[in-house]
Every structure is written in C-alpha cells, then in structure tokens.
PDB file of C-alpha atoms and ligand atoms in Angstrom:
ATOM      1  CA  UNK A   1     178.826 227.208 453.306  1.00 96.00           C
ATOM      2  CA  UNK A   2     177.368 223.870 454.398  1.00 96.00           C
ATOM      3  CA  UNK A   3     174.378 225.583 455.882  1.00 97.00           C
ATOM      4  CA  UNK A   4     173.645 227.370 452.609  1.00 98.00           C
ATOM      5  CA  UNK A   5     173.531 223.975 450.833  1.00 97.00           C
ATOM      6  CA  UNK A   6     174.694 225.698 447.653  1.00 98.00           C
ATOM      7  CA  UNK A   7     172.956 224.690 444.402  1.00 98.00           C
ATOM      8  CA  UNK A   8     175.308 225.171 441.466  1.00 98.00           C
ATOM      9  CA  UNK A   9     172.679 227.127 439.472  1.00 98.00           C
ATOM     10  CA  UNK A  10     171.306 229.017 442.443  1.00 98.00           C
ATOM     11  CA  UNK A  11     171.109 232.718 443.215  1.00 98.00           C
ATOM     12  CA  UNK A  12     172.727 233.828 446.495  1.00 98.00           C
ATOM     13  CA  UNK A  13     173.269 237.025 448.430  1.00 99.00           C
ATOM     14  CA  UNK A  14     176.135 237.852 450.747  1.00 98.00           C
ATOM     15  CA  UNK A  15     174.757 240.917 452.509  1.00 98.00           C
ATOM     16  CA  UNK A  16     178.025 241.651 454.393  1.00 98.00           C
ATOM     17  CA  UNK A  17     180.646 241.413 451.669  1.00 98.00           C
ATOM     18  CA  UNK A  18     183.532 243.050 453.636  1.00 97.00           C
ATOM     19  CA  UNK A  19     186.825 241.504 452.548  1.00 97.00           C
ATOM     20  CA  UNK A  20     184.987 239.115 450.283  1.00 98.00           C
ATOM     21  CA  UNK A  21     186.136 235.927 452.029  1.00 97.00           C
ATOM     22  CA  UNK A  22     182.697 234.350 452.194  1.00 98.00           C
ATOM     23  CA  UNK A  23     181.802 235.518 448.653  1.00 98.00           C
ATOM     24  CA  UNK A  24     184.959 233.972 447.178  1.00 98.00           C
ATOM     25  CA  UNK A  25     184.150 230.588 448.699  1.00 98.00           C
ATOM     26  CA  UNK A  26     180.536 230.855 447.598  1.00 98.00           C
ATOM     27  CA  UNK A  27     181.631 231.542 443.996  1.00 98.00           C
ATOM     28  CA  UNK A  28     184.029 228.604 444.178  1.00 98.00           C
ATOM     29  CA  UNK A  29     181.092 226.338 444.967  1.00 98.00           C
ATOM     30  CA  UNK A  30     178.675 227.858 442.444  1.00 98.00           C
ATOM     31  CA  UNK A  31     178.472 226.553 438.904  1.00 98.00           C
ATOM     32  CA  UNK A  32     178.852 228.668 435.717  1.00 98.00           C
ATOM     33  CA  UNK A  33     175.153 229.616 435.741  1.00 98.00           C
ATOM     34  CA  UNK A  34     175.008 230.516 439.402  1.00 98.00           C
ATOM     35  CA  UNK A  35     174.771 234.132 440.553  1.00 98.00           C
ATOM     36  CA  UNK A  36     175.969 235.984 443.635  1.00 98.00           C
ATOM     37  CA  UNK A  37     175.024 239.491 444.812  1.00 98.00           C
ATOM     38  CA  UNK A  38     177.151 241.122 447.496  1.00 98.00           C
ATOM     39  CA  UNK A  39     176.143 244.099 449.631  1.00 98.00           C
ATOM     40  CA  UNK A  40     178.280 246.435 451.745  1.00 98.00           C
ATOM     41  CA  UNK A  41     177.662 249.945 452.906  1.00 97.00           C
ATOM     42  CA  UNK A  42     181.389 250.725 453.389  1.00 96.00           C
ATOM     43  CA  UNK A  43     183.047 252.310 450.354  1.00 94.00           C
ATOM     44  CA  UNK A  44     186.357 250.672 451.462  1.00 94.00           C
ATOM     45  CA  UNK A  45     184.775 247.251 450.799  1.00 96.00           C
ATOM     46  CA  UNK A  46     184.349 248.141 447.143  1.00 96.00           C
ATOM     47  CA  UNK A  47     188.081 247.823 446.632  1.00 95.00           C
ATOM     48  CA  UNK A  48     187.727 244.050 447.298  1.00 97.00           C
ATOM     49  CA  UNK A  49     185.264 243.571 444.405  1.00 97.00           C
ATOM     50  CA  UNK A  50     185.703 240.154 442.767  1.00 98.00           C
ATOM     51  CA  UNK A  51     186.245 240.100 439.029  1.00 98.00           C
ATOM     52  CA  UNK A  52     183.762 237.318 438.088  1.00 98.00           C
ATOM     53  CA  UNK A  53     180.893 237.461 435.612  1.00 98.00           C
ATOM     54  CA  UNK A  54     178.647 235.702 438.154  1.00 98.00           C
ATOM     55  CA  UNK A  55     179.184 238.385 440.824  1.00 98.00           C
ATOM     56  CA  UNK A  56     177.587 241.816 441.366  1.00 98.00           C
ATOM     57  CA  UNK A  57     178.617 244.099 444.265  1.00 98.00           C
ATOM     58  CA  UNK A  58     175.979 246.537 445.494  1.00 98.00           C
ATOM     59  CA  UNK A  59     177.164 249.502 447.569  1.00 97.00           C
ATOM     60  CA  UNK A  60     174.104 249.730 449.832  1.00 98.00           C
ATOM     61  CA  UNK A  61     172.896 249.123 453.328  1.00 98.00           C
ATOM     62  CA  UNK A  62     171.355 245.666 453.546  1.00 98.00           C
ATOM     63  CA  UNK A  63     168.234 247.234 455.049  1.00 98.00           C
ATOM     64  CA  UNK A  64     167.396 247.967 451.404  1.00 98.00           C
ATOM     65  CA  UNK A  65     167.899 244.320 450.329  1.00 98.00           C
ATOM     66  CA  UNK A  66     164.589 243.708 448.603  1.00 98.00           C
ATOM     67  CA  UNK A  67     164.449 246.846 446.491  1.00 98.00           C
ATOM     68  CA  UNK A  68     168.065 246.551 445.392  1.00 98.00           C
ATOM     69  CA  UNK A  69     167.593 242.949 444.271  1.00 98.00           C
ATOM     70  CA  UNK A  70     164.485 244.038 442.396  1.00 98.00           C
ATOM     71  CA  UNK A  71     166.494 246.793 440.660  1.00 98.00           C
ATOM     72  CA  UNK A  72     168.779 243.993 439.442  1.00 98.00           C
ATOM     73  CA  UNK A  73     165.788 242.021 438.187  1.00 98.00           C
ATOM     74  CA  UNK A  74     165.891 239.464 441.042  1.00 98.00           C
ATOM     75  CA  UNK A  75     162.708 238.585 442.880  1.00 95.00           C
ATOM     76  CA  UNK A  76     163.676 235.334 444.664  1.00 98.00           C
ATOM     77  CA  UNK A  77     166.932 233.839 445.817  1.00 98.00           C
ATOM     78  CA  UNK A  78     168.155 230.428 447.134  1.00 98.00           C
ATOM     79  CA  UNK A  79     170.161 231.678 450.080  1.00 98.00           C
ATOM     80  CA  UNK A  80     171.082 234.765 452.075  1.00 99.00           C
ATOM     81  CA  UNK A  81     174.239 234.972 454.180  1.00 98.00           C
ATOM     82  CA  UNK A  82     174.938 237.658 456.800  1.00 98.00           C
ATOM     83  CA  UNK A  83     178.127 238.014 458.867  1.00 98.00           C
ATOM     84  CA  UNK A  84     177.153 240.966 460.997  1.00 98.00           C
ATOM     85  CA  UNK A  85     179.079 243.808 462.527  1.00 94.00           C
ATOM     86  CA  UNK A  86     182.413 245.400 461.861  1.00 94.00           C
ATOM     87  CA  UNK A  87     185.017 243.847 459.572  1.00 94.00           C
ATOM     88  CA  UNK A  88     188.620 243.245 460.648  1.00 91.00           C
ATOM     89  CA  UNK A  89     189.597 245.940 458.131  1.00 93.00           C
ATOM     90  CA  UNK A  90     187.321 248.491 459.823  1.00 94.00           C
ATOM     91  CA  UNK A  91     188.408 247.438 463.290  1.00 92.00           C
ATOM     92  CA  UNK A  92     192.124 247.428 462.582  1.00 93.00           C
ATOM     93  CA  UNK A  93     192.197 250.664 460.575  1.00 94.00           C
ATOM     94  CA  UNK A  94     192.969 253.250 463.264  1.00 93.00           C
ATOM     95  CA  UNK A  95     191.395 256.244 461.475  1.00 94.00           C
ATOM     96  CA  UNK A  96     187.964 254.633 461.449  1.00 95.00           C
ATOM     97  CA  UNK A  97     187.764 255.072 465.243  1.00 95.00           C
ATOM     98  CA  UNK A  98     186.188 251.661 465.997  1.00 96.00           C
ATOM     99  CA  UNK A  99     188.966 250.347 468.189  1.00 94.00           C
ATOM    100  CA  UNK A 100     189.915 251.302 471.740  1.00 94.00           C
ATOM    101  CA  UNK A 101     193.513 250.415 470.828  1.00 95.00           C
ATOM    102  CA  UNK A 102     194.318 253.449 468.689  1.00 95.00           C
ATOM    103  CA  UNK A 103     194.087 257.202 469.180  1.00 96.00           C
ATOM    104  CA  UNK A 104     191.745 258.521 466.466  1.00 97.00           C
ATOM    105  CA  UNK A 105     188.766 260.748 465.898  1.00 97.00           C
ATOM    106  CA  UNK A 106     185.608 259.118 467.279  1.00 97.00           C
ATOM    107  CA  UNK A 107     184.013 258.257 463.947  1.00 97.00           C
ATOM    108  CA  UNK A 108     182.711 254.633 463.882  1.00 97.00           C
ATOM    109  CA  UNK A 109     180.629 255.028 460.744  1.00 97.00           C
ATOM    110  CA  UNK A 110     180.584 251.914 458.555  1.00 96.00           C
ATOM    111  CA  UNK A 111     179.134 254.075 455.788  1.00 95.00           C
ATOM    112  CA  UNK A 112     181.550 257.013 455.651  1.00 91.00           C
ATOM    113  CA  UNK A 113     178.924 259.112 453.957  1.00 91.00           C
ATOM    114  CA  UNK A 114     176.551 258.630 456.925  1.00 91.00           C
ATOM    115  CA  UNK A 115     175.522 261.831 458.742  1.00 91.00           C
ATOM    116  CA  UNK A 116     176.005 260.691 462.347  1.00 96.00           C
ATOM    117  CA  UNK A 117     179.350 259.706 463.811  1.00 97.00           C
ATOM    118  CA  UNK A 118     180.312 258.810 467.400  1.00 98.00           C
ATOM    119  CA  UNK A 119     181.408 262.391 468.179  1.00 97.00           C
ATOM    120  CA  UNK A 120     177.958 263.632 467.273  1.00 98.00           C
ATOM    121  CA  UNK A 121     176.299 261.068 469.521  1.00 98.00           C
ATOM    122  CA  UNK A 122     178.567 261.895 472.461  1.00 98.00           C
ATOM    123  CA  UNK A 123     178.332 265.645 472.145  1.00 98.00           C
ATOM    124  CA  UNK A 124     174.742 266.258 471.094  1.00 98.00           C
ATOM    125  CA  UNK A 125     172.581 263.489 472.641  1.00 98.00           C
ATOM    126  CA  UNK A 126     170.790 264.245 475.891  1.00 98.00           C
ATOM    127  CA  UNK A 127     171.849 262.632 479.139  1.00 98.00           C
ATOM    128  CA  UNK A 128     168.791 260.349 479.113  1.00 98.00           C
ATOM    129  CA  UNK A 129     169.406 259.286 475.496  1.00 98.00           C
ATOM    130  CA  UNK A 130     173.029 258.455 476.342  1.00 98.00           C
ATOM    131  CA  UNK A 131     171.866 256.564 479.439  1.00 98.00           C
ATOM    132  CA  UNK A 132     169.544 254.471 477.260  1.00 98.00           C
ATOM    133  CA  UNK A 133     172.205 253.716 474.648  1.00 98.00           C
ATOM    134  CA  UNK A 134     174.925 252.797 477.181  1.00 98.00           C
ATOM    135  CA  UNK A 135     172.532 250.592 479.158  1.00 97.00           C
ATOM    136  CA  UNK A 136     170.787 248.870 476.244  1.00 96.00           C
ATOM    137  CA  UNK A 137     173.502 248.576 473.632  1.00 97.00           C
ATOM    138  CA  UNK A 138     176.580 248.365 475.912  1.00 96.00           C
ATOM    139  CA  UNK A 139     174.818 246.464 478.700  1.00 93.00           C
ATOM    140  CA  UNK A 140     176.829 248.668 481.105  1.00 95.00           C
ATOM    141  CA  UNK A 141     175.660 248.484 484.729  1.00 94.00           C
ATOM    142  CA  UNK A 142     176.567 252.068 485.593  1.00 97.00           C
ATOM    143  CA  UNK A 143     175.045 253.543 482.411  1.00 98.00           C
ATOM    144  CA  UNK A 144     173.419 256.395 484.311  1.00 98.00           C
ATOM    145  CA  UNK A 145     176.708 257.466 485.917  1.00 98.00           C
ATOM    146  CA  UNK A 146     178.472 257.106 482.602  1.00 98.00           C
ATOM    147  CA  UNK A 147     175.939 259.321 480.839  1.00 98.00           C
ATOM    148  CA  UNK A 148     176.299 261.972 483.555  1.00 98.00           C
ATOM    149  CA  UNK A 149     180.112 261.766 483.370  1.00 98.00           C
ATOM    150  CA  UNK A 150     180.038 262.326 479.566  1.00 98.00           C
ATOM    151  CA  UNK A 151     177.549 265.205 479.778  1.00 98.00           C
ATOM    152  CA  UNK A 152     179.602 266.906 482.515  1.00 98.00           C
ATOM    153  CA  UNK A 153     182.901 266.490 480.672  1.00 97.00           C
ATOM    154  CA  UNK A 154     181.602 267.867 477.384  1.00 98.00           C
ATOM    155  CA  UNK A 155     180.614 271.197 479.012  1.00 97.00           C
ATOM    156  CA  UNK A 156     184.277 272.117 479.186  1.00 93.00           C
ATOM    157  CA  UNK A 157     185.254 270.877 475.780  1.00 95.00           C
ATOM    158  CA  UNK A 158     183.735 268.611 473.080  1.00 97.00           C
ATOM    159  CA  UNK A 159     184.777 264.937 473.213  1.00 98.00           C
ATOM    160  CA  UNK A 160     186.490 264.254 469.919  1.00 97.00           C
ATOM    161  CA  UNK A 161     188.985 261.415 470.258  1.00 98.00           C
ATOM    162  CA  UNK A 162     189.338 257.874 471.506  1.00 97.00           C
ATOM    163  CA  UNK A 163     191.959 258.746 474.158  1.00 97.00           C
ATOM    164  CA  UNK A 164     189.949 261.734 475.456  1.00 97.00           C
ATOM    165  CA  UNK A 165     186.901 259.525 475.901  1.00 98.00           C
ATOM    166  CA  UNK A 166     188.944 256.819 477.704  1.00 97.00           C
ATOM    167  CA  UNK A 167     190.463 259.481 479.996  1.00 97.00           C
ATOM    168  CA  UNK A 168     187.003 260.824 480.856  1.00 97.00           C
ATOM    169  CA  UNK A 169     185.465 257.438 481.730  1.00 97.00           C
ATOM    170  CA  UNK A 170     188.541 255.784 483.313  1.00 96.00           C
ATOM    171  CA  UNK A 171     187.590 256.915 486.789  1.00 95.00           C
ATOM    172  CA  UNK A 172     184.217 255.163 486.650  1.00 97.00           C
ATOM    173  CA  UNK A 173     185.431 251.964 484.933  1.00 97.00           C
ATOM    174  CA  UNK A 174     185.834 248.889 487.178  1.00 95.00           C
ATOM    175  CA  UNK A 175     189.461 248.691 488.334  1.00 95.00           C
ATOM    176  CA  UNK A 176     191.415 246.041 486.432  1.00 95.00           C
ATOM    177  CA  UNK A 177     188.577 245.557 483.892  1.00 95.00           C
ATOM    178  CA  UNK A 178     188.875 248.894 482.123  1.00 95.00           C
ATOM    179  CA  UNK A 179     189.468 247.319 478.750  1.00 95.00           C
ATOM    180  CA  UNK A 180     186.212 245.352 478.810  1.00 95.00           C
ATOM    181  CA  UNK A 181     184.389 248.489 479.951  1.00 97.00           C
ATOM    182  CA  UNK A 182     185.762 250.547 477.049  1.00 97.00           C
ATOM    183  CA  UNK A 183     184.844 247.741 474.623  1.00 95.00           C
ATOM    184  CA  UNK A 184     181.241 247.739 475.839  1.00 96.00           C
ATOM    185  CA  UNK A 185     181.053 251.538 475.620  1.00 98.00           C
ATOM    186  CA  UNK A 186     182.466 251.436 472.078  1.00 97.00           C
ATOM    187  CA  UNK A 187     180.004 248.708 471.142  1.00 96.00           C
ATOM    188  CA  UNK A 188     177.116 250.872 472.348  1.00 98.00           C
ATOM    189  CA  UNK A 189     178.285 253.874 470.359  1.00 98.00           C
ATOM    190  CA  UNK A 190     178.881 251.834 467.241  1.00 97.00           C
ATOM    191  CA  UNK A 191     175.416 250.239 467.350  1.00 97.00           C
ATOM    192  CA  UNK A 192     173.817 253.687 467.656  1.00 98.00           C
ATOM    193  CA  UNK A 193     175.983 255.377 465.016  1.00 98.00           C
ATOM    194  CA  UNK A 194     175.180 252.703 462.439  1.00 97.00           C
ATOM    195  CA  UNK A 195     171.570 252.026 463.464  1.00 97.00           C
ATOM    196  CA  UNK A 196     172.668 248.353 463.575  1.00 98.00           C
ATOM    197  CA  UNK A 197     169.674 246.858 465.294  1.00 98.00           C
ATOM    198  CA  UNK A 198     167.144 248.732 463.163  1.00 98.00           C
ATOM    199  CA  UNK A 199     168.957 247.687 459.947  1.00 98.00           C
ATOM    200  CA  UNK A 200     169.090 244.063 461.120  1.00 98.00           C
ATOM    201  CA  UNK A 201     165.345 243.989 461.841  1.00 98.00           C
ATOM    202  CA  UNK A 202     164.450 245.550 458.507  1.00 98.00           C
ATOM    203  CA  UNK A 203     166.762 243.138 456.696  1.00 98.00           C
ATOM    204  CA  UNK A 204     165.381 240.067 458.446  1.00 98.00           C
ATOM    205  CA  UNK A 205     161.807 241.035 457.633  1.00 98.00           C
ATOM    206  CA  UNK A 206     162.706 241.367 453.951  1.00 98.00           C
ATOM    207  CA  UNK A 207     164.324 237.910 453.810  1.00 98.00           C
ATOM    208  CA  UNK A 208     160.799 236.439 454.058  1.00 98.00           C
ATOM    209  CA  UNK A 209     159.856 237.989 450.719  1.00 98.00           C
ATOM    210  CA  UNK A 210     163.243 237.477 449.082  1.00 98.00           C
ATOM    211  CA  UNK A 211     163.897 233.773 449.840  1.00 98.00           C
ATOM    212  CA  UNK A 212     162.124 231.162 447.790  1.00 98.00           C
ATOM    213  CA  UNK A 213     160.581 228.154 449.650  1.00 98.00           C
ATOM    214  CA  UNK A 214     163.451 225.898 450.740  1.00 98.00           C
ATOM    215  CA  UNK A 215     165.870 228.874 450.567  1.00 98.00           C
ATOM    216  CA  UNK A 216     168.375 229.220 453.403  1.00 98.00           C
ATOM    217  CA  UNK A 217     168.958 232.106 455.789  1.00 98.00           C
ATOM    218  CA  UNK A 218     172.366 231.923 457.497  1.00 98.00           C
ATOM    219  CA  UNK A 219     173.330 234.601 460.013  1.00 98.00           C
ATOM    220  CA  UNK A 220     176.432 235.044 462.126  1.00 98.00           C
ATOM    221  CA  UNK A 221     176.158 237.526 464.972  1.00 97.00           C
ATOM    222  CA  UNK A 222     178.671 238.683 467.566  1.00 95.00           C
ATOM    223  CA  UNK A 223     176.701 240.011 470.492  1.00 93.00           C
ATOM    224  CA  UNK A 224     173.602 238.977 472.376  1.00 94.00           C
ATOM    225  CA  UNK A 225     171.412 241.876 471.145  1.00 95.00           C
ATOM    226  CA  UNK A 226     171.848 240.819 467.543  1.00 96.00           C
ATOM    227  CA  UNK A 227     171.624 237.140 468.287  1.00 97.00           C
ATOM    228  CA  UNK A 228     168.344 237.550 470.217  1.00 96.00           C
ATOM    229  CA  UNK A 229     166.738 239.276 467.242  1.00 97.00           C
ATOM    230  CA  UNK A 230     167.972 236.618 464.794  1.00 98.00           C
ATOM    231  CA  UNK A 231     166.888 233.752 467.073  1.00 97.00           C
ATOM    232  CA  UNK A 232     163.373 235.137 467.658  1.00 97.00           C
ATOM    233  CA  UNK A 233     162.860 236.007 464.037  1.00 97.00           C
ATOM    234  CA  UNK A 234     163.910 232.597 462.764  1.00 98.00           C
ATOM    235  CA  UNK A 235     161.750 230.800 465.375  1.00 96.00           C
ATOM    236  CA  UNK A 236     158.624 232.957 465.254  1.00 96.00           C
ATOM    237  CA  UNK A 237     158.790 235.317 462.267  1.00 95.00           C
ATOM    238  CA  UNK A 238     158.777 238.238 464.712  1.00 95.00           C
ATOM    239  CA  UNK A 239     161.023 239.845 467.297  1.00 96.00           C
ATOM    240  CA  UNK A 240     158.781 239.765 470.331  1.00 92.00           C
ATOM    241  CA  UNK A 241     155.777 237.870 471.546  1.00 89.00           C
ATOM    242  CA  UNK A 242     154.293 234.578 470.491  1.00 90.00           C
ATOM    243  CA  UNK A 243     153.973 232.988 467.047  1.00 91.00           C
ATOM    244  CA  UNK A 244     150.926 234.175 465.095  1.00 89.00           C
ATOM    245  CA  UNK A 245     148.178 231.565 464.567  1.00 92.00           C
ATOM    246  CA  UNK A 246     145.577 231.259 461.830  1.00 91.00           C
ATOM    247  CA  UNK A 247     141.821 230.790 462.310  1.00 91.00           C
ATOM    248  CA  UNK A 248     142.327 227.037 462.877  1.00 92.00           C
ATOM    249  CA  UNK A 249     145.051 227.559 465.455  1.00 91.00           C
ATOM    250  CA  UNK A 250     147.899 226.577 463.089  1.00 91.00           C
ATOM    251  CA  UNK A 251     151.098 228.496 463.598  1.00 91.00           C
ATOM    252  CA  UNK A 252     152.035 230.955 460.849  1.00 90.00           C
ATOM    253  CA  UNK A 253     155.823 230.903 460.617  1.00 93.00           C
ATOM    254  CA  UNK A 254     157.961 231.878 457.650  1.00 96.00           C
ATOM    255  CA  UNK A 255     160.956 229.707 458.656  1.00 97.00           C
ATOM    256  CA  UNK A 256     161.866 226.277 459.888  1.00 97.00           C
ATOM    257  CA  UNK A 257     164.835 226.524 462.288  1.00 97.00           C
ATOM    258  CA  UNK A 258     167.578 224.148 461.152  1.00 96.00           C
ATOM    259  CA  UNK A 259     169.902 224.107 464.160  1.00 86.00           C
ATOM    260  CA  UNK A 260     167.919 224.678 467.367  1.00 88.00           C
ATOM    261  CA  UNK A 261     171.050 225.822 469.207  1.00 94.00           C
ATOM    262  CA  UNK A 262     173.401 228.438 467.792  1.00 97.00           C
ATOM    263  CA  UNK A 263     176.535 226.939 466.236  1.00 97.00           C
ATOM    264  CA  UNK A 264     179.741 228.273 467.812  1.00 98.00           C
ATOM    265  CA  UNK A 265     183.401 227.952 466.944  1.00 97.00           C
ATOM    266  CA  UNK A 266     185.416 225.103 468.450  1.00 97.00           C
ATOM    267  CA  UNK A 267     188.180 225.840 470.957  1.00 97.00           C
ATOM    268  CA  UNK A 268     190.667 224.924 468.259  1.00 97.00           C
ATOM    269  CA  UNK A 269     189.156 227.484 465.863  1.00 96.00           C
ATOM    270  CA  UNK A 270     189.116 230.154 468.545  1.00 97.00           C
ATOM    271  CA  UNK A 271     192.790 229.525 469.265  1.00 97.00           C
ATOM    272  CA  UNK A 272     193.519 230.188 465.576  1.00 96.00           C
ATOM    273  CA  UNK A 273     191.122 233.139 465.263  1.00 94.00           C
ATOM    274  CA  UNK A 274     190.228 234.890 468.504  1.00 93.00           C
ATOM    275  CA  UNK A 275     187.514 236.969 466.793  1.00 91.00           C
ATOM    276  CA  UNK A 276     185.504 233.775 466.331  1.00 94.00           C
ATOM    277  CA  UNK A 277     185.031 233.471 470.106  1.00 94.00           C
ATOM    278  CA  UNK A 278     181.780 235.451 470.240  1.00 94.00           C
ATOM    279  CA  UNK A 279     180.366 234.300 466.891  1.00 97.00           C
ATOM    280  CA  UNK A 280     176.957 232.582 466.859  1.00 98.00           C
ATOM    281  CA  UNK A 281     175.725 231.035 463.650  1.00 98.00           C
ATOM    282  CA  UNK A 282     172.013 230.431 463.122  1.00 98.00           C
ATOM    283  CA  UNK A 283     170.350 228.774 460.159  1.00 98.00           C
ATOM    284  CA  UNK A 284     166.734 228.652 458.992  1.00 98.00           C
ATOM    285  CA  UNK A 285     164.918 227.418 455.906  1.00 98.00           C
ATOM    286  CA  UNK A 286     162.076 229.336 454.277  1.00 98.00           C
ATOM    287  CA  UNK A 287     158.876 227.309 454.465  1.00 96.00           C
TER     288      UNK A 287
HETATM  289  C1  SAM B   1     182.079 241.045 459.700  1.00 95.22           C
HETATM  290  S1  SAM B   1     182.312 241.909 458.193  1.00 95.22           S
HETATM  291  C2  SAM B   1     182.047 240.710 456.928  1.00 95.22           C
HETATM  292  C3  SAM B   1     183.328 240.021 456.471  1.00 95.22           C
HETATM  293  C4  SAM B   1     183.089 239.081 455.286  1.00 95.22           C
HETATM  294  N1  SAM B   1     182.223 238.015 455.630  1.00 95.22           N
HETATM  295  C5  SAM B   1     184.372 238.566 454.722  1.00 95.22           C
HETATM  296  O1  SAM B   1     184.443 237.368 454.416  1.00 95.22           O
HETATM  297  O2  SAM B   1     185.297 239.371 454.550  1.00 95.22           O
HETATM  298  C6  SAM B   1     180.848 242.839 458.032  1.00 95.22           C
HETATM  299  C7  SAM B   1     180.753 243.765 456.836  1.00 95.22           C
HETATM  300  O3  SAM B   1     179.403 244.068 456.659  1.00 95.22           O
HETATM  301  C8  SAM B   1     179.249 245.428 456.412  1.00 95.22           C
HETATM  302  N2  SAM B   1     177.971 245.814 456.994  1.00 95.22           N
HETATM  303  C9  SAM B   1     177.595 245.809 458.289  1.00 95.22           C
HETATM  304  N3  SAM B   1     176.334 246.230 458.438  1.00 95.22           N
HETATM  305  C10 SAM B   1     175.897 246.504 457.187  1.00 95.22           C
HETATM  306  C11 SAM B   1     174.646 246.974 456.651  1.00 95.22           C
HETATM  307  N4  SAM B   1     173.610 247.273 457.448  1.00 95.22           N
HETATM  308  N5  SAM B   1     174.527 247.111 455.337  1.00 95.22           N
HETATM  309  C12 SAM B   1     175.564 246.821 454.509  1.00 95.22           C
HETATM  310  N6  SAM B   1     176.771 246.388 454.945  1.00 95.22           N
HETATM  311  C13 SAM B   1     176.918 246.225 456.267  1.00 95.22           C
HETATM  312  C14 SAM B   1     180.424 246.128 457.128  1.00 95.22           C
HETATM  313  O4  SAM B   1     180.702 247.335 456.439  1.00 95.22           O
HETATM  314  C15 SAM B   1     181.499 245.078 456.971  1.00 95.22           C
HETATM  315  O5  SAM B   1     182.288 245.301 455.812  1.00 95.22           O
END
C-alpha cells in the first residue's frame, strides 16, 4: 500500500483480486471519488466481490488489462498492483489439484473454463516438451529422466491424479527431499497449464500504456522465473538484452525503479505467515 502511494481521488487496478485482501485495504485508503478495478480469471474469486460503488470486478485474465480497462472507459490509471500466482483458496482447496498434499484430479487451472489442465499436459505432451517444461519451469536437475519416466508410465495407463503422479516419480526423487521435488514438479505443471509467464509478460508490457506518468507499478512474485521478468522489465522496459537508446544515446526506459533490491518479508512476518517466505516485492514509477 505504501508503494502505491495512494491518492484519494486516484484510479487503481488490483490485477490479482483473489480473496480481495489487497483490494479492501486499497478501498479503505481511497477517498469517495477514487476508483478501483479488480481482475481475476478464477470464477471462485467472484464470490469475494466487494459491495462498494467505487469498485468494479472484472472476470478476465490480466493479460487483457488494457482492453478491459478501455471497455470500462478508463485509459490511464495511477497505480497497478499484482500479487502473482495461486491464491491460498486455490492452493488449499483439494479439488483444484494445485497441492501435493491432497489426492485429487490433476487439474491446476486457475480459470476453470480453460481448455488445458495438468492431466492434458502430462498425457499428451511429447517427451521433449515435458523435458523443457520440467527443466525450465520446475528448475529440476533430472528433467530429462523425469520426462522419460512420465512418458513410460503413461503407456500403461493415463496419469490422472496427484497420488498416481507422486507414485510414478517417487523413485527418481532425491531421497529425503521428495516433498521439495514434488513441489517443483507441480510448479512446472501449473506454470504451463496457466501460461503464467506469457500472461505476465503481456501484462507488464501493457502497464506502460495504462499507467500515467508518476503512476506506480507494484508486483509481488513468488519464484525466480517471475521475479526475473519483473526485475528486467522494470529496469529496462524489456525482458532480455540492454536498454534501448535514442539517436543521442539517451536511454529509453518506461520506468524508474523505486527500490533497487526486491523487498522481502521480515523473519517475524514469515513466522506469522510462512507463505510470505518466497515473496519478492518490486516497485517502479512510470516516467
Ligand atoms: C496470490 S492470489 C492474490 C490474493 C489477493 N492479493 C488477496 O489479497 O486475496 C493470486 C490471484 O490472482 C489470480 N490470477 C493469477 N494469474 C492471473 C491472471 N493471469 N489473470 C487474472 N487473474 C490471475 C488467481 O486466480 C488468484 O486468485
């Protein structure tokens, strides 16, 4: 909230509405003429809608930020807040299939109307595609062996549930660190199912057009793949390579980075809320 530097009459967007915790606090700090737009692609999040004339909840993927704001007659905003990834509701609701803790169908879609779920990825992707996903998105060292193990197992019978998948990969997981291994595998599947990195890149690019000069971009991410994209984009206005320069050699950057290092939770906060342990908060101001 501090990083957003909320102006009472400002227009703000919470692109990851979820349980509405951030939106409620934002509304508390906004004045009567302020406005807040929330986005969430999960139909379950719609149940948390806040009854407040200053608030509009948009059931859409944030990769369509700019057009959806335009549909609501908004061309520029004072701040955009993103709290990426899966919500506690999604993670703790067994049937959604996000957690290694519960037996469930391997679903992992944030948007339950999405076409691709984790079962589809596991049972239809080629061995080389699985290898790429496990290596890149799960950062698993034995991604090639894992892909082979999955492809061999599914010949006998499709892989449909969390426990079946854990049984299949247990023998190649590092002894004593199985839980971490499953978590990385599930992270890889979730990122692929939801196209998380593509959506994040499209969203970040649109914030350049959507934020007015001086507007704030505040992003919380929970793994290094996301954080790297956010960090590079805030610093350079692109995801790879060097900052663009104009004819005179001046850097062309859409943002000024506010905190050079990512802000992380204190040990005290992590002891109260273990899910804060991997959170990295980055802040930039539109030039
Ligand atoms: C970590 S939770 C946010 C929790 C929220 N800040 C709160 O206070 O309750 C992330 C939420 O963003 C949603 N989400 C993630 N990626 C999305 C995307 N590309 N488009 C729209 N919503 C997305 C998820 O469905 C989830 O509800």
